[in-house]
Short mmCIF file of C-alpha atoms and ligand atoms in Angstrom, two decimals:
data_model
loop_
_atom_site.label_atom_id
_atom_site.label_comp_id
_atom_site.label_asym_id
_atom_site.label_seq_id
_atom_site.Cartn_x
_atom_site.Cartn_y
_atom_site.Cartn_z
CA UNK Q 1 92.59 -259.50 181.06
CA UNK Q 2 93.59 -262.41 183.37
CA UNK Q 3 97.19 -263.44 183.01
CA UNK Q 4 96.59 -266.78 181.36
CA UNK Q 5 93.70 -265.76 179.24
CA UNK Q 6 94.42 -265.73 175.51
CA UNK Q 7 93.72 -262.69 173.39
CA UNK Q 8 92.79 -264.94 170.53
CA UNK Q 9 89.76 -266.49 172.16
CA UNK Q 10 88.68 -270.10 171.80
CA UNK Q 11 91.52 -271.45 169.69
CA UNK Q 12 94.18 -270.86 172.37
CA UNK Q 13 94.31 -272.82 175.63
CA UNK Q 14 96.99 -270.77 177.37
CA UNK Q 15 98.18 -267.19 177.37
CA UNK Q 16 101.33 -266.02 175.67
CA UNK Q 17 104.78 -266.72 177.05
CA UNK Q 18 106.25 -263.64 178.65
CA UNK Q 19 109.15 -263.48 176.23
CA UNK Q 20 106.79 -263.78 173.27
CA UNK Q 21 104.73 -260.95 174.63
CA UNK Q 22 107.78 -258.70 175.02
CA UNK Q 23 109.20 -259.72 171.68
CA UNK Q 24 106.07 -259.23 169.61
CA UNK Q 25 104.40 -256.23 171.24
CA UNK Q 26 104.21 -253.00 169.31
CA UNK Q 27 102.08 -250.91 171.63
CA UNK Q 28 105.19 -249.28 173.06
CA UNK Q 29 105.67 -247.50 169.72
CA UNK Q 30 102.52 -247.86 167.61
CA UNK Q 31 100.50 -245.97 170.24
CA UNK Q 32 101.75 -243.08 168.13
CA UNK Q 33 98.90 -244.00 165.76
CA UNK Q 34 96.08 -243.72 168.30
CA UNK Q 35 94.34 -240.67 166.86
CA UNK Q 36 94.33 -242.12 163.39
CA UNK Q 37 93.33 -245.59 164.58
CA UNK Q 38 90.38 -244.05 166.43
CA UNK Q 39 89.40 -241.97 163.39
CA UNK Q 40 89.43 -245.17 161.30
CA UNK Q 41 87.29 -246.98 163.87
CA UNK Q 42 84.76 -244.16 164.05
CA UNK Q 43 84.33 -244.12 160.28
CA UNK Q 44 84.07 -247.92 160.21
CA UNK Q 45 81.41 -247.85 162.94
CA UNK Q 46 79.35 -245.25 161.10
CA UNK Q 47 79.46 -247.44 158.04
CA UNK Q 48 78.35 -250.47 160.11
CA UNK Q 49 75.25 -248.51 161.12
CA UNK Q 50 74.59 -247.63 157.50
CA UNK Q 51 74.64 -251.30 156.43
CA UNK Q 52 72.54 -252.40 159.40
CA UNK Q 53 75.18 -254.17 161.51
CA UNK Q 54 74.97 -251.60 164.32
CA UNK Q 55 71.93 -250.06 165.94
CA UNK Q 56 71.82 -246.31 166.54
CA UNK Q 57 72.47 -246.64 170.26
CA UNK Q 58 75.33 -249.03 169.64
CA UNK Q 59 76.98 -246.55 167.29
CA UNK Q 60 76.42 -243.76 169.81
CA UNK Q 61 78.11 -245.85 172.52
CA UNK Q 62 81.04 -246.73 170.29
CA UNK Q 63 81.61 -243.12 169.23
CA UNK Q 64 81.29 -241.91 172.79
CA UNK Q 65 83.65 -244.58 174.10
CA UNK Q 66 86.25 -243.93 171.41
CA UNK Q 67 86.01 -240.20 172.12
CA UNK Q 68 86.59 -240.81 175.83
CA UNK Q 69 89.55 -243.06 175.15
CA UNK Q 70 91.08 -240.49 172.80
CA UNK Q 71 90.73 -237.78 175.44
CA UNK Q 72 92.37 -240.03 178.04
CA UNK Q 73 95.27 -240.81 175.76
CA UNK Q 74 95.63 -237.10 174.92
CA UNK Q 75 95.83 -236.39 178.63
CA UNK Q 76 98.33 -239.19 179.24
CA UNK Q 77 95.82 -240.98 181.46
CA UNK Q 78 95.10 -244.07 179.41
CA UNK Q 79 96.40 -247.33 180.84
CA UNK Q 80 98.20 -249.03 177.97
CA UNK Q 81 98.62 -252.76 178.36
CA UNK Q 82 101.48 -254.71 176.83
CA UNK Q 83 99.27 -257.83 177.19
CA UNK Q 84 97.13 -256.35 174.45
CA UNK Q 85 99.96 -256.28 171.96
CA UNK Q 86 99.28 -253.21 169.89
CA UNK Q 87 97.46 -249.90 169.74
CA UNK Q 88 94.51 -251.45 167.90
CA UNK Q 89 93.83 -254.16 170.48
CA UNK Q 90 94.36 -251.77 173.38
CA UNK Q 91 91.76 -249.35 172.12
CA UNK Q 92 89.23 -251.95 171.05
CA UNK Q 93 89.52 -253.90 174.33
CA UNK Q 94 89.21 -250.75 176.43
CA UNK Q 95 86.16 -249.74 174.42
CA UNK Q 96 84.45 -253.12 174.87
CA UNK Q 97 85.13 -253.07 178.62
CA UNK Q 98 83.24 -249.79 178.82
CA UNK Q 99 80.53 -250.36 176.20
CA UNK Q 100 79.47 -253.90 175.19
CA UNK Q 101 78.69 -252.62 171.67
CA UNK Q 102 82.48 -252.41 171.23
CA UNK Q 103 82.38 -256.16 170.53
CA UNK Q 104 80.72 -255.39 167.21
CA UNK Q 105 83.31 -252.85 166.05
CA UNK Q 106 85.65 -255.38 164.48
CA UNK Q 107 82.93 -256.67 162.14
CA UNK Q 108 84.28 -257.04 158.61
CA UNK Q 109 87.65 -255.71 159.67
CA UNK Q 110 91.06 -257.21 160.35
CA UNK Q 111 94.04 -255.59 161.96
CA UNK Q 112 95.70 -256.03 158.58
CA UNK Q 113 93.49 -253.49 156.85
CA UNK Q 114 93.10 -251.53 160.09
CA UNK Q 115 96.83 -250.93 160.56
CA UNK Q 116 97.33 -250.04 156.91
CA UNK Q 117 94.51 -247.50 157.22
CA UNK Q 118 95.89 -245.94 160.38
CA UNK Q 119 99.37 -245.69 158.87
CA UNK Q 120 98.07 -243.98 155.73
CA UNK Q 121 95.98 -241.53 157.72
CA UNK Q 122 98.93 -240.77 159.98
CA UNK Q 123 101.26 -240.28 157.04
CA UNK Q 124 98.89 -237.91 155.25
CA UNK Q 125 99.01 -235.62 158.29
CA UNK Q 126 102.75 -236.07 158.66
CA UNK Q 127 103.44 -235.10 155.05
CA UNK Q 128 101.38 -231.93 155.45
CA UNK Q 129 103.43 -231.05 158.54
CA UNK Q 130 106.71 -231.77 156.77
CA UNK Q 131 105.66 -229.59 153.85
CA UNK Q 132 104.93 -226.72 156.20
CA UNK Q 133 108.32 -227.14 157.86
CA UNK Q 134 110.02 -227.19 154.44
CA UNK Q 135 108.28 -223.91 153.62
CA UNK Q 136 109.46 -222.49 156.96
CA UNK Q 137 113.06 -223.37 156.14
CA UNK Q 138 112.72 -221.96 152.63
CA UNK Q 139 111.32 -218.77 154.14
CA UNK Q 140 114.26 -218.57 156.56
CA UNK Q 141 116.70 -218.95 153.64
CA UNK Q 142 114.92 -216.25 151.61
CA UNK Q 143 114.81 -213.91 154.62
CA UNK Q 144 118.51 -214.38 155.22
CA UNK Q 145 119.27 -213.87 151.52
CA UNK Q 146 117.32 -210.61 151.53
CA UNK Q 147 119.01 -209.41 154.69
CA UNK Q 148 122.48 -209.89 153.18
CA UNK Q 149 121.59 -209.15 149.59
CA UNK Q 150 124.77 -207.12 148.99
CA UNK Q 151 127.18 -209.81 150.20
CA UNK Q 152 129.40 -211.46 147.60
CA UNK Q 153 131.27 -214.71 148.29
CA UNK Q 154 133.39 -216.92 146.10
CA UNK Q 155 131.43 -219.77 144.57
CA UNK Q 156 133.38 -223.03 144.81
CA UNK Q 157 133.91 -226.05 142.65
CA UNK Q 158 136.15 -228.84 143.98
CA UNK Q 159 136.10 -226.66 147.12
CA UNK Q 160 138.46 -224.33 145.23
CA UNK Q 161 137.43 -220.73 144.66
CA UNK Q 162 135.77 -220.57 141.25
CA UNK Q 163 133.73 -217.44 140.49
CA UNK Q 164 132.11 -214.73 142.60
CA UNK Q 165 128.44 -215.15 143.43
CA UNK Q 166 125.95 -213.39 145.64
CA UNK Q 167 125.53 -215.14 148.97
CA UNK Q 168 121.80 -214.86 148.21
CA UNK Q 169 122.30 -216.91 145.04
CA UNK Q 170 124.03 -219.64 147.03
CA UNK Q 171 121.21 -219.68 149.59
CA UNK Q 172 118.57 -219.76 146.87
CA UNK Q 173 120.16 -222.95 145.53
CA UNK Q 174 118.92 -224.63 148.73
CA UNK Q 175 115.48 -223.11 148.29
CA UNK Q 176 115.35 -224.86 144.90
CA UNK Q 177 116.46 -228.20 146.38
CA UNK Q 178 113.86 -227.94 149.12
CA UNK Q 179 111.21 -227.13 146.53
CA UNK Q 180 111.91 -230.43 144.80
CA UNK Q 181 111.62 -232.18 148.18
CA UNK Q 182 108.28 -230.47 148.69
CA UNK Q 183 107.12 -231.66 145.27
CA UNK Q 184 108.32 -235.22 145.86
CA UNK Q 185 106.34 -235.37 149.10
CA UNK Q 186 103.27 -234.01 147.31
CA UNK Q 187 103.66 -236.72 144.70
CA UNK Q 188 104.15 -239.46 147.31
CA UNK Q 189 101.05 -238.17 149.13
CA UNK Q 190 98.90 -239.06 146.10
CA UNK Q 191 99.72 -242.73 146.56
CA UNK Q 192 99.26 -242.56 150.32
CA UNK Q 193 95.76 -241.23 149.75
CA UNK Q 194 94.10 -244.64 149.22
CA UNK Q 195 91.77 -246.41 151.69
CA UNK Q 196 92.70 -250.06 152.47
CA UNK Q 197 89.91 -250.59 155.04
CA UNK Q 198 87.36 -253.06 153.76
CA UNK Q 199 90.05 -255.41 152.46
CA UNK Q 200 89.70 -257.54 155.59
CA UNK Q 201 92.58 -259.85 156.45
CA UNK Q 202 93.30 -260.61 152.79
CA UNK Q 203 90.12 -261.29 150.80
CA UNK Q 204 87.56 -258.61 151.59
CA UNK Q 205 84.33 -259.49 153.35
CA UNK Q 206 81.06 -261.35 152.85
CA UNK Q 207 79.31 -258.41 154.48
CA UNK Q 208 78.18 -255.53 152.24
CA UNK Q 209 80.79 -253.04 153.51
CA UNK Q 210 80.39 -249.59 151.99
CA UNK Q 211 83.99 -248.70 151.30
CA UNK Q 212 83.24 -245.52 149.37
CA UNK Q 213 81.36 -244.20 152.41
CA UNK Q 214 84.35 -244.88 154.68
CA UNK Q 215 86.75 -243.28 152.21
CA UNK Q 216 84.66 -240.13 152.12
CA UNK Q 217 84.31 -240.09 155.89
CA UNK Q 218 88.10 -240.29 156.34
CA UNK Q 219 88.98 -237.96 153.47
CA UNK Q 220 90.70 -240.56 151.27
CA UNK Q 221 90.70 -239.78 147.55
CA UNK Q 222 90.28 -243.41 146.48
CA UNK Q 223 89.67 -246.95 147.74
CA UNK Q 224 92.20 -249.71 147.05
CA UNK Q 225 91.32 -251.98 144.13
CA UNK Q 226 92.91 -255.23 145.29
CA UNK Q 227 92.45 -256.56 148.82
CA UNK Q 228 95.70 -258.56 148.77
CA UNK Q 229 97.74 -255.59 147.66
CA UNK Q 230 95.97 -253.34 150.13
CA UNK Q 231 96.97 -255.32 153.24
CA UNK Q 232 100.55 -255.99 152.22
CA UNK Q 233 101.53 -252.80 150.38
CA UNK Q 234 104.05 -250.62 152.16
CA UNK Q 235 105.35 -248.87 149.01
CA UNK Q 236 103.88 -245.64 150.27
CA UNK Q 237 106.17 -245.78 153.31
CA UNK Q 238 109.22 -246.52 151.19
CA UNK Q 239 108.39 -243.64 148.86
CA UNK Q 240 107.93 -241.29 151.76
CA UNK Q 241 111.21 -242.38 153.30
CA UNK Q 242 112.98 -242.04 149.95
CA UNK Q 243 111.74 -238.46 149.60
CA UNK Q 244 112.85 -237.83 153.20
CA UNK Q 245 116.27 -239.37 152.59
CA UNK Q 246 116.91 -236.94 149.77
CA UNK Q 247 115.60 -234.09 151.90
CA UNK Q 248 117.96 -235.18 154.68
CA UNK Q 249 120.84 -235.24 152.20
CA UNK Q 250 120.00 -231.67 151.22
CA UNK Q 251 120.00 -230.64 154.88
CA UNK Q 252 123.31 -232.42 155.29
CA UNK Q 253 124.82 -230.43 152.43
CA UNK Q 254 123.50 -227.18 153.89
CA UNK Q 255 125.03 -228.26 157.21
CA UNK Q 256 128.38 -228.79 155.58
CA UNK Q 257 128.34 -225.28 154.09
CA UNK Q 258 127.40 -223.74 157.43
CA UNK Q 259 130.11 -225.72 159.22
CA UNK Q 260 132.77 -224.63 156.72
CA UNK Q 261 131.60 -221.02 156.69
CA UNK Q 262 131.76 -220.80 160.48
CA UNK Q 263 135.41 -221.96 160.68
CA UNK Q 264 138.18 -219.44 161.44
CA UNK Q 265 139.53 -220.28 157.99
CA UNK Q 266 136.41 -219.08 156.14
CA UNK Q 267 134.87 -216.85 158.80
CA UNK Q 268 131.92 -215.98 156.56
CA UNK Q 269 129.34 -216.47 159.33
CA UNK Q 270 128.86 -216.54 163.08
CA UNK Q 271 126.07 -218.69 164.42
CA UNK Q 272 124.30 -217.13 167.42
CA UNK Q 273 125.32 -218.38 170.88
CA UNK Q 274 121.94 -219.96 171.56
CA UNK Q 275 122.44 -222.18 168.52
CA UNK Q 276 126.01 -223.29 169.20
CA UNK Q 277 127.64 -225.25 172.00
CA UNK Q 278 130.92 -225.01 173.82
CA UNK Q 279 133.61 -227.52 174.60
CA UNK Q 280 134.00 -229.07 178.04
CA UNK Q 281 137.77 -228.74 177.72
CA UNK Q 282 138.66 -225.91 175.35
CA UNK Q 283 137.24 -222.61 176.61
CA UNK Q 284 137.58 -220.83 173.25
CA UNK Q 285 135.40 -223.28 171.32
CA UNK Q 286 132.01 -222.47 169.82
CA UNK Q 287 130.79 -225.46 167.89
CA UNK Q 288 128.13 -225.66 165.16
CA UNK Q 289 126.51 -228.75 166.70
CA UNK Q 290 123.09 -228.27 165.16
CA UNK Q 291 124.58 -228.35 161.69
CA UNK Q 292 126.79 -231.30 162.62
CA UNK Q 293 123.83 -233.26 163.98
CA UNK Q 294 121.76 -232.27 160.95
CA UNK Q 295 124.50 -233.82 158.84
CA UNK Q 296 124.81 -236.81 161.18
CA UNK Q 297 121.10 -237.51 161.43
CA UNK Q 298 120.79 -237.80 157.67
CA UNK Q 299 122.56 -241.16 158.16
CA UNK Q 300 119.65 -242.65 160.05
CA UNK Q 301 117.09 -241.47 157.50
CA UNK Q 302 119.13 -243.11 154.75
CA UNK Q 303 119.52 -246.19 156.96
CA UNK Q 304 115.76 -246.33 157.54
CA UNK Q 305 115.18 -246.38 153.79
CA UNK Q 306 117.55 -249.31 153.39
CA UNK Q 307 115.89 -251.10 156.34
CA UNK Q 308 112.44 -250.69 154.80
CA UNK Q 309 113.48 -251.95 151.39
CA UNK Q 310 115.24 -254.90 152.99
CA UNK Q 311 112.18 -255.59 155.16
CA UNK Q 312 109.94 -255.92 152.10
CA UNK Q 313 112.13 -257.67 149.59
CA UNK Q 314 111.61 -261.26 150.71
CA UNK Q 315 107.99 -261.17 151.81
CA UNK Q 316 105.54 -263.59 150.26
CA UNK Q 317 102.03 -262.26 149.78
CA UNK Q 318 100.27 -260.94 151.77
CA UNK Q 319 100.47 -259.64 155.35
CA UNK Q 320 103.40 -260.96 157.35
CA UNK Q 321 104.22 -259.93 160.86
CA UNK Q 322 107.54 -258.59 159.60
CA UNK Q 323 105.54 -255.58 158.49
CA UNK Q 324 105.26 -254.43 162.09
CA UNK Q 325 108.92 -253.46 161.74
CA UNK Q 326 107.96 -250.65 159.35
CA UNK Q 327 106.69 -248.43 162.15
CA UNK Q 328 109.78 -247.48 164.11
CA UNK Q 329 111.63 -246.77 160.88
CA UNK Q 330 108.80 -244.58 159.61
CA UNK Q 331 108.35 -242.72 162.90
CA UNK Q 332 112.07 -242.17 163.27
CA UNK Q 333 112.38 -240.78 159.74
CA UNK Q 334 109.42 -238.46 160.18
CA UNK Q 335 110.61 -237.18 163.55
CA UNK Q 336 114.19 -236.72 162.37
CA UNK Q 337 113.40 -234.69 159.26
CA UNK Q 338 110.73 -232.65 161.00
CA UNK Q 339 112.92 -231.67 163.95
CA UNK Q 340 115.85 -230.92 161.64
CA UNK Q 341 113.74 -228.68 159.39
CA UNK Q 342 112.32 -226.76 162.32
CA UNK Q 343 115.58 -226.16 164.15
CA UNK Q 344 117.39 -225.20 160.95
CA UNK Q 345 114.66 -222.68 160.11
CA UNK Q 346 115.14 -221.17 163.56
CA UNK Q 347 118.93 -221.22 163.51
CA UNK Q 348 119.16 -219.40 160.17
CA UNK Q 349 117.48 -216.41 161.80
CA UNK Q 350 120.45 -216.22 164.19
CA UNK Q 351 123.33 -216.16 161.76
CA UNK Q 352 125.49 -213.09 161.34
CA UNK Q 353 127.52 -212.62 158.17
CA UNK Q 354 131.05 -211.20 158.28
CA UNK Q 355 130.67 -209.15 155.12
CA UNK Q 356 134.28 -207.97 155.17
CA UNK Q 357 135.62 -211.54 155.31
CA UNK Q 358 133.31 -212.51 152.44
CA UNK Q 359 134.50 -209.53 150.41
CA UNK Q 360 138.17 -210.38 151.02
CA UNK Q 361 137.58 -213.92 149.86
CA UNK Q 362 135.66 -212.83 146.77
CA UNK Q 363 138.11 -210.06 145.84
CA UNK Q 364 140.73 -212.37 144.35
CA UNK Q 365 140.86 -211.14 140.72
CA UNK Q 366 141.62 -214.64 139.51
CA UNK Q 367 137.96 -215.48 140.18
CA UNK Q 368 137.25 -213.35 137.10
CA UNK Q 369 139.77 -215.06 134.81
CA UNK Q 370 136.91 -216.61 132.85
CA UNK Q 371 135.41 -213.17 132.33
CA UNK Q 372 138.67 -212.09 130.73
CA UNK Q 373 138.49 -215.07 128.38
CA UNK Q 374 134.93 -214.02 127.52
CA UNK Q 375 136.29 -210.49 126.81
CA UNK Q 376 138.73 -212.00 124.28
CA UNK Q 377 135.88 -214.00 122.75
CA UNK Q 378 133.99 -210.77 122.21
CA UNK Q 379 137.10 -209.52 120.35
CA UNK Q 380 136.84 -212.52 118.03
CA UNK Q 381 139.38 -214.86 119.68
CA UNK Q 382 138.22 -218.53 119.66
CA UNK Q 383 137.43 -219.60 123.25
CA UNK Q 384 140.05 -222.36 123.37
CA UNK Q 385 142.77 -219.84 122.43
CA UNK Q 386 141.36 -217.26 124.83
CA UNK Q 387 141.49 -219.83 127.64
CA UNK Q 388 145.13 -220.52 126.80
CA UNK Q 389 146.07 -216.80 126.68
CA UNK Q 390 144.46 -216.04 130.04
CA UNK Q 391 146.18 -219.12 131.46
CA UNK Q 392 149.51 -217.65 130.31
CA UNK Q 393 148.71 -214.37 132.10
CA UNK Q 394 147.84 -216.27 135.29
CA UNK Q 395 151.15 -218.13 135.07
CA UNK Q 396 153.05 -214.89 134.51
CA UNK Q 397 151.42 -213.23 137.54
CA UNK Q 398 152.28 -216.26 139.62
CA UNK Q 399 155.87 -216.22 138.40
CA UNK Q 400 156.24 -212.50 139.15
CA UNK Q 401 154.37 -212.94 142.45
CA UNK Q 402 152.00 -210.09 141.61
CA UNK Q 403 148.21 -209.95 141.30
CA UNK Q 404 147.09 -210.49 137.73
CA UNK Q 405 145.77 -206.89 137.70
CA UNK Q 406 149.36 -205.60 138.21
CA UNK Q 407 150.77 -207.13 135.03
CA UNK Q 408 152.14 -204.21 132.95
CA UNK Q 409 150.35 -203.51 129.66
CA UNK Q 410 153.52 -204.30 127.71
CA UNK Q 411 153.48 -207.84 129.12
CA UNK Q 412 149.78 -208.25 128.28
CA UNK Q 413 150.58 -207.20 124.71
CA UNK Q 414 153.35 -209.82 124.58
CA UNK Q 415 150.84 -212.49 125.53
CA UNK Q 416 148.43 -211.23 122.87
CA UNK Q 417 148.22 -207.95 120.94
CA UNK Q 418 144.45 -208.12 121.33
CA UNK Q 419 144.73 -207.10 125.01
CA UNK Q 420 144.32 -203.40 125.81
CA UNK Q 421 143.72 -201.31 128.92
CA UNK Q 422 139.97 -201.81 128.80
CA UNK Q 423 140.49 -205.57 129.22
CA UNK Q 424 141.36 -204.95 132.88
CA UNK Q 425 137.87 -203.56 133.48
CA UNK Q 426 136.61 -207.12 133.77
CA UNK Q 427 138.44 -207.40 137.09
CA UNK Q 428 135.64 -205.88 139.09
CA UNK Q 429 133.33 -208.09 141.09
CA UNK Q 430 130.40 -205.72 140.47
CA UNK Q 431 130.97 -205.74 136.70
CA UNK Q 432 131.44 -209.49 136.82
CA UNK Q 433 128.04 -209.98 138.45
CA UNK Q 434 126.18 -207.33 136.46
CA UNK Q 435 127.38 -208.58 133.09
CA UNK Q 436 126.04 -212.05 133.79
CA UNK Q 437 122.64 -211.89 132.21
CA UNK Q 438 121.88 -215.52 131.44
CA UNK Q 439 118.77 -216.88 133.13
CA UNK Q 440 119.65 -218.45 136.46
CA UNK Q 441 122.91 -216.54 136.95
CA UNK Q 442 123.89 -214.49 140.02
CA UNK Q 443 123.20 -211.10 138.45
CA UNK Q 444 121.91 -208.95 141.35
CA UNK Q 445 118.83 -207.95 139.35
CA UNK Q 446 117.99 -211.55 138.55
CA UNK Q 447 118.65 -212.68 142.12
CA UNK Q 448 116.35 -209.96 143.45
CA UNK Q 449 113.67 -211.09 141.02
CA UNK Q 450 114.11 -214.66 142.28
CA UNK Q 451 113.80 -213.51 145.88
CA UNK Q 452 110.58 -211.68 145.04
CA UNK Q 453 109.26 -214.76 143.24
CA UNK Q 454 110.00 -217.01 146.22
CA UNK Q 455 108.58 -214.56 148.71
CA UNK Q 456 105.31 -214.66 146.83
CA UNK Q 457 105.24 -218.45 146.48
CA UNK Q 458 106.05 -218.98 150.15
CA UNK Q 459 103.52 -216.43 151.36
CA UNK Q 460 100.91 -218.52 149.57
CA UNK Q 461 101.90 -221.62 151.57
CA UNK Q 462 101.21 -220.19 155.02
N1 LIG S 501 100.77 -254.58 165.11
C1 LIG S 501 100.56 -255.17 163.84
C2 LIG S 501 101.44 -254.50 162.78
O1 LIG S 501 101.93 -253.47 163.05
C3 LIG S 501 99.14 -255.01 163.44
C4 LIG S 501 98.68 -256.01 162.46
C5 LIG S 501 98.66 -257.34 163.08
N2 LIG S 501 98.10 -258.33 162.19
C6 LIG S 501 98.24 -259.61 162.43
N3 LIG S 501 97.70 -260.42 161.57
N4 LIG S 501 98.92 -260.08 163.44
O2 LIG S 501 101.67 -255.02 161.73
#
């Protein structure tokens, strides 16, 4: 295109100012949509043949040209032009340069319904990829849990040691969180799966466009029911980003556990060298940077959600150019969660557990103080009283600076005559875990059953 020529044809006497061009272009980032934009154009062209707008040869030329352009872009050989503003104009103009029939492609179509279509197609693929990556991370968690099935760690509340749990139980908690993320994406995908094309700029078309045909061609479940909504709706992007924000928060929490566990203070795990970094100053350092960046990157996914909501809140109907700002936020969110999921799945395969350190941490008999209260309950003591009596024993042990298991029987009897020697049997981590039989508890048998259940579910997702 000559420098002063306008893209908008007759209405414009001069070309765009250079600053306007730089300020308004989106081709530098929306080229990301090229495969989906081309798929949309191919389906649209086939429909134009069906309704008699295109002749057979014209359709053949358009499909051939679009195929050539796609191959060139794939190969990195396509000459993108910032003068042509966005991915849609670049592809259409290149097509028309090569095949005059390209000038008929935009019949009954606006970039408003075109961009919404490309975004929805792109997002459908993206969600499927994210779901696979979630399954990969779940699989890595389950594999790790199975590998270290015998390891017991303290479970924490308030970051204070609370009760012993299997490490596998702790890891399975993340598998559950990720499963909800998977389900939220599946639910969001239903509302992405709607074809906007055929809505025109705002008010449909006077041409007899066959929207159902295009929907079928592109694999959309439904066509949109309101042309104004169709060109201005970006709810599906917000929903996707909301699901991703929660997913990112889950990854951030997992990161935090891994970071804590790899400290000298906890020493529960060692992350493999290839998945840690050193310090430029301190030679002894081995830093859990992947986990830290996983935690850090959740910030931008949350930020993107806020940006998108803010972008939409003041927009009058229908399409406004503001909507172009949705793309970088969407792409950034998708790339961030996808790369985090994939690297976490890989890293978890390179974590070594220090079983002895875990055992030392879980061996504190006070972690079973609640079990002793339960023992009293079984002897008929009301729980509130039992809680109080065990609290007195804890205080006595502290005062005498001895482990609670070393309190002499005579002292136990002074606290309550109900105590006898068999009460001390609760102070075994194994007993503590095995006697927990409620659904969802860290009983080794139940945890193994959960692992088997997840293995089966995840095998079905491959
Ligand atoms: N690049 C534009 C976007 O992302 C495409 C739609 C342009 N529509 C328009 N009426 N200017 O929103």
